[in-house]
PDB file of C-alpha atoms in Angstrom:
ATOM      1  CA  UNK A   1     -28.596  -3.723 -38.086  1.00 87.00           C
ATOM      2  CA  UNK A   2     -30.997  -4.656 -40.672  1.00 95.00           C
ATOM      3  CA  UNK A   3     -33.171  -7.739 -40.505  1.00 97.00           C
ATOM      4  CA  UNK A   4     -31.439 -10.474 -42.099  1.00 98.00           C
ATOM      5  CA  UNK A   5     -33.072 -11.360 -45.606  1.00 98.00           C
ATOM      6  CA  UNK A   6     -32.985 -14.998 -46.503  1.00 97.00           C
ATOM      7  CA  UNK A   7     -34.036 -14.950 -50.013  1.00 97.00           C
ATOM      8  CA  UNK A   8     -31.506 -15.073 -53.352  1.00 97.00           C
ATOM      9  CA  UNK A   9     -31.072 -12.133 -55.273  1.00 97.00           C
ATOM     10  CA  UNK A  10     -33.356 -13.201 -57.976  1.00 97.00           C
ATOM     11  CA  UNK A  11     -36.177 -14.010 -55.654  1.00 97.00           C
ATOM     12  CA  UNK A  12     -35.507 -10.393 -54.658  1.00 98.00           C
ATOM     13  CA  UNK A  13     -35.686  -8.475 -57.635  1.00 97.00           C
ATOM     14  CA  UNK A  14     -38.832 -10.403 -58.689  1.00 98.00           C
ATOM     15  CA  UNK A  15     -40.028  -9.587 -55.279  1.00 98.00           C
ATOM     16  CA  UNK A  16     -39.233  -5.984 -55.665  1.00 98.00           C
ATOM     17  CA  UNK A  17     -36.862  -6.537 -52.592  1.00 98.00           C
ATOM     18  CA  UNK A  18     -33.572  -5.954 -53.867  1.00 97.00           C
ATOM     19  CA  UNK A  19     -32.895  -2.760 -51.477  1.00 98.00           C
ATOM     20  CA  UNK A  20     -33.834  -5.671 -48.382  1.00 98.00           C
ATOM     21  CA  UNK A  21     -31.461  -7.574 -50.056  1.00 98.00           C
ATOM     22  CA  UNK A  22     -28.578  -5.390 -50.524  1.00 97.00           C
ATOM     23  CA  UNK A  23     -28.365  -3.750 -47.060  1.00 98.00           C
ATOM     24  CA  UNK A  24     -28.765  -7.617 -45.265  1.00 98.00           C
ATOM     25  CA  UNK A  25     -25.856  -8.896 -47.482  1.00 98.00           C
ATOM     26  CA  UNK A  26     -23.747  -5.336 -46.471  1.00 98.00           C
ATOM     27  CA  UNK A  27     -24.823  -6.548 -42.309  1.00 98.00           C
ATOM     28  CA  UNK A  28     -24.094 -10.389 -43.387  1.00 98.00           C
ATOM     29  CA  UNK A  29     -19.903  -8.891 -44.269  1.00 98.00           C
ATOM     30  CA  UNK A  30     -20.003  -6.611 -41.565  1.00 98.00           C
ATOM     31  CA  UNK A  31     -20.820  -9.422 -39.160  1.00 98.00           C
ATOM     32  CA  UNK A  32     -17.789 -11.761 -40.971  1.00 98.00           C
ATOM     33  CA  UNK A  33     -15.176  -8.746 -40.442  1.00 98.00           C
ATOM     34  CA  UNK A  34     -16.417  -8.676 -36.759  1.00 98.00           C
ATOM     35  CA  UNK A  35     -15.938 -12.174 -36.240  1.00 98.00           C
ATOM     36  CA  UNK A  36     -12.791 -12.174 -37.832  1.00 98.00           C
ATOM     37  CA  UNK A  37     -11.568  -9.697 -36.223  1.00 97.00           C
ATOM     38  CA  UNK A  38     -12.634 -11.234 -32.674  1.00 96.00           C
ATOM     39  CA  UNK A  39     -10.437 -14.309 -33.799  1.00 96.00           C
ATOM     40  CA  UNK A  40      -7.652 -11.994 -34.779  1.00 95.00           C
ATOM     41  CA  UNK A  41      -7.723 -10.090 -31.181  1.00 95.00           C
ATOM     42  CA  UNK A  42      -8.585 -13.096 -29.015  1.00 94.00           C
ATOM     43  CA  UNK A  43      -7.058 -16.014 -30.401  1.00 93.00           C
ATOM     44  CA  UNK A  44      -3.849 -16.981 -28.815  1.00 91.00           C
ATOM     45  CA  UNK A  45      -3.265 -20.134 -30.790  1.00 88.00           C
ATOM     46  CA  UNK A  46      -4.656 -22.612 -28.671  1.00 88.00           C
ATOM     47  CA  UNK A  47      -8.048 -20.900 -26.968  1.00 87.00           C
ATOM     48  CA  UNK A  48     -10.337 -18.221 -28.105  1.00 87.00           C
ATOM     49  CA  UNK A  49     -10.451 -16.384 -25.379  1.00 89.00           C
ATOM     50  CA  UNK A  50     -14.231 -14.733 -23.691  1.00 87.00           C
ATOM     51  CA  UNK A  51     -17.275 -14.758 -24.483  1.00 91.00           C
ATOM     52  CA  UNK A  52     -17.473 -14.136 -28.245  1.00 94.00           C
ATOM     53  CA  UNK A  53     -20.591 -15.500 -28.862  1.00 96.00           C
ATOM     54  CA  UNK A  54     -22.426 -13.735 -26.908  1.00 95.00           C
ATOM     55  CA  UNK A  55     -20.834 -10.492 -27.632  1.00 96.00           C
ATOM     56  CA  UNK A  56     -21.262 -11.592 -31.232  1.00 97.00           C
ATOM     57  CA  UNK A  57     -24.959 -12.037 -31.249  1.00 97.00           C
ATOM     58  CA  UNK A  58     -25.472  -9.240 -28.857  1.00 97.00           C
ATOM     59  CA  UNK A  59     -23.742  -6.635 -31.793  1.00 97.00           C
ATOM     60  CA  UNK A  60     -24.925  -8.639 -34.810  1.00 98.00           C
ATOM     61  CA  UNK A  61     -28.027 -10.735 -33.744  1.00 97.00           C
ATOM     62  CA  UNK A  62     -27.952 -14.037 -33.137  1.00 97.00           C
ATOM     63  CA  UNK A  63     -30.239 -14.947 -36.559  1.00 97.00           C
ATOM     64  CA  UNK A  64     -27.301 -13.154 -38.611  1.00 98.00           C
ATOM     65  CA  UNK A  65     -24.121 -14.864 -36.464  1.00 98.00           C
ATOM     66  CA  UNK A  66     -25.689 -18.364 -37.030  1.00 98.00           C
ATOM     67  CA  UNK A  67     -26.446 -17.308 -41.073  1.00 98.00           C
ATOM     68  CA  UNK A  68     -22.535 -16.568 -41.125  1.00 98.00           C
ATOM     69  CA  UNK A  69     -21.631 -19.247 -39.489  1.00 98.00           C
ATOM     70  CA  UNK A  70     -23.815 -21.841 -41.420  1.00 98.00           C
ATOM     71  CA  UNK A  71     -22.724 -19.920 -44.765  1.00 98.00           C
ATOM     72  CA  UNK A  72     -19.044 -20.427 -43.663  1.00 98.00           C
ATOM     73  CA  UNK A  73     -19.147 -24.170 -43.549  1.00 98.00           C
ATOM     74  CA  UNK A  74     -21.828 -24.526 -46.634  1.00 97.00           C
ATOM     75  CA  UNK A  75     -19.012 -22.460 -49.145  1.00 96.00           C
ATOM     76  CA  UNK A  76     -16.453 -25.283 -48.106  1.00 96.00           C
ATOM     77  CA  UNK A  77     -18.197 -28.829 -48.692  1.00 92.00           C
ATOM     78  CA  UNK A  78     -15.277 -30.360 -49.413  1.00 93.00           C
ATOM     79  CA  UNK A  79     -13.560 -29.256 -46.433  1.00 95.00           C
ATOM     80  CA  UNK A  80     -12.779 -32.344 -44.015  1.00 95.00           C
ATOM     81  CA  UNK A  81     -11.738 -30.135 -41.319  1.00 96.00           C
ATOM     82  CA  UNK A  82     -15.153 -28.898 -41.043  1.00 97.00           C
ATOM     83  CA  UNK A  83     -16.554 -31.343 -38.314  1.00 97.00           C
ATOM     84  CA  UNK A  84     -19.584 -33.761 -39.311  1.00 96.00           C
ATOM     85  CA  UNK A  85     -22.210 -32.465 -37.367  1.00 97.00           C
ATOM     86  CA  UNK A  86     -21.718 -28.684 -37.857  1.00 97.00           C
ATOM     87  CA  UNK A  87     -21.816 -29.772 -41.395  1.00 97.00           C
ATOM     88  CA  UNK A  88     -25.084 -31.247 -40.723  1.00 97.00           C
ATOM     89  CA  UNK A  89     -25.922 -28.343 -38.649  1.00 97.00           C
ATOM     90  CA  UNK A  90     -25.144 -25.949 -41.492  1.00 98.00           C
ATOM     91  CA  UNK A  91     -27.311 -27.807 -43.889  1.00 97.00           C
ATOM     92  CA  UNK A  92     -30.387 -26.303 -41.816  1.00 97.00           C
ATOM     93  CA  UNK A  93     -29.885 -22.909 -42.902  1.00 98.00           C
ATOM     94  CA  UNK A  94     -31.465 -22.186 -45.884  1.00 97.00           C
ATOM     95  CA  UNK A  95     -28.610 -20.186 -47.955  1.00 97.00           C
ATOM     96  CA  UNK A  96     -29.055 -19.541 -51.240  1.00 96.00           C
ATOM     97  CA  UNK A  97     -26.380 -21.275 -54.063  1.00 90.00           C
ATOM     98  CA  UNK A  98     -26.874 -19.460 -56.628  1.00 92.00           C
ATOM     99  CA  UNK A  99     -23.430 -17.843 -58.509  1.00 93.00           C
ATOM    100  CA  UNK A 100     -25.437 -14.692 -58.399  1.00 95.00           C
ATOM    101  CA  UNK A 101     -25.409 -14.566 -54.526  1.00 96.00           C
ATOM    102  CA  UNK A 102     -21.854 -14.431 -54.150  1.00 96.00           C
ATOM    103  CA  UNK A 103     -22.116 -15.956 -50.469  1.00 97.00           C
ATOM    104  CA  UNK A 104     -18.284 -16.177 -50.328  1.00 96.00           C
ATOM    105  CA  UNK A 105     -18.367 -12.623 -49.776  1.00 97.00           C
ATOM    106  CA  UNK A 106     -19.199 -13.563 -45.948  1.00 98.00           C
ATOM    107  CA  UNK A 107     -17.741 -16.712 -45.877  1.00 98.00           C
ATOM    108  CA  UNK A 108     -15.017 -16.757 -42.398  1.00 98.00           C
ATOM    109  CA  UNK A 109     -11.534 -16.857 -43.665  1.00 96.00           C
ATOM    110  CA  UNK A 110     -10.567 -18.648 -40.267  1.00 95.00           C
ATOM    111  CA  UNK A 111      -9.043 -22.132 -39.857  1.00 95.00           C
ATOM    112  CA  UNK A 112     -11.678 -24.058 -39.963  1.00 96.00           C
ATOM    113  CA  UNK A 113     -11.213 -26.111 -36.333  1.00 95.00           C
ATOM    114  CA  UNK A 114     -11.765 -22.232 -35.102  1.00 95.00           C
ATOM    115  CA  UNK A 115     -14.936 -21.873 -37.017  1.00 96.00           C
ATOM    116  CA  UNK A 116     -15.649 -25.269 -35.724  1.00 96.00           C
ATOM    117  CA  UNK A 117     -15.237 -24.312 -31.890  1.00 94.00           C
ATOM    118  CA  UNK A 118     -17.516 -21.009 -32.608  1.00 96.00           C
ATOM    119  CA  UNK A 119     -20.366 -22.952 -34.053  1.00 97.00           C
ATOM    120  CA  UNK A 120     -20.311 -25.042 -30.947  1.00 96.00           C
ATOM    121  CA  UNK A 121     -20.650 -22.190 -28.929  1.00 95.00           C
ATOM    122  CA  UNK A 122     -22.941 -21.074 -31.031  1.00 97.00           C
ATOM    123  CA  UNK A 123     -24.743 -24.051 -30.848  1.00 97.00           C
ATOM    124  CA  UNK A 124     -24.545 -24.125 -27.185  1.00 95.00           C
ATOM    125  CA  UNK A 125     -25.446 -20.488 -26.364  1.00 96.00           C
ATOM    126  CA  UNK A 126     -28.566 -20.785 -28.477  1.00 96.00           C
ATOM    127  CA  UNK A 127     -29.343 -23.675 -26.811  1.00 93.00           C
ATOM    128  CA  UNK A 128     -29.025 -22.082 -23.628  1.00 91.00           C
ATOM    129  CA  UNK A 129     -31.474 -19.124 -24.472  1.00 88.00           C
ATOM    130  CA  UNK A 130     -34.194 -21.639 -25.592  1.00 87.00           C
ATOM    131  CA  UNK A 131     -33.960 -23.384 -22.464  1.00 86.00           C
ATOM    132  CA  UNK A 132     -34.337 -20.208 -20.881  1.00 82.00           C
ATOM    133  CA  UNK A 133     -37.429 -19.008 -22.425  1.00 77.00           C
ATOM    134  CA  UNK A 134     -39.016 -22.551 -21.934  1.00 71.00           C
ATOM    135  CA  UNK A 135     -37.968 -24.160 -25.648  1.00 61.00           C
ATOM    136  CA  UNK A 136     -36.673 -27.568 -25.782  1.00 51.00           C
ATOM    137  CA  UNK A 137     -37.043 -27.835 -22.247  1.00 40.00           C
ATOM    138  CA  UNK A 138     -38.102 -31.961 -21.368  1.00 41.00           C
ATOM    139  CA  UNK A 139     -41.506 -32.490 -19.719  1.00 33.00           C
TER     140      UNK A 139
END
């Protein structure tokens, strides 16, 4: 998997980047049909069943799974269903807006109260592997 690239396809052609670009954005879908297609195999209608997250970030990288994930909930502002807080969570990930970018190309087509309960277990596993390797620990 390629490292992700965080820049906007302009800032990439000026940068001379665009190849960086191009095969990120390719990883970026690949990583949407993955999760999408852990919804469509685990999700029962009420529970998403094992550890997706992890398995997630283990195949995709946890930097790319939390870019998806963030991009999801940015490409639907208006979307109430999208809980305040992963909103707010979303907003910390620097995705480019620009038409150019196309984002929506991995954007989750998922109910959003599933993308909701992934982001928290996002949010928690991440949390978990900080703590872990002494980050955010309390003193």
């Amino acid at each position: 998997m390629p490292d992700l690239y965080t820049q906007s396809i302009r800032m990439a052609k000026a940068m001379g980047e665009l190849d960086l670009y191009r095969e990120s954005k390719r990883a970026n879908i690949i990583c949407k049909n993955g999760i999408e297609r852990m919804i469509s195999d685990r999700f029962d209608g009420q529970s998403l069943h094992g550890d997706c997250i992890r398995e997630l970030c283990d195949e995709y990288g946890v930097d790319r799974v939390g870019w998806v994930l963030a991009n999801t909930v940015q490409n639907h502002p208006w979307d109430g269903r999208f809980r305040h807080y992963n909103k707010t969570w979303a907003q910390e990930y620097p995705i480019p807006n620009e038409p150019e970018d196309c984002t929506y190309e991995y954007s989750i087509n998922s109910h959003p109260e599933i993308v909701n309960g992934l982001i928290d277990q996002f949010r928690a596993f991440t949390q978990e592997q900080n703590e872990s390797n002494g980050f955010g620990m309390q003193l």
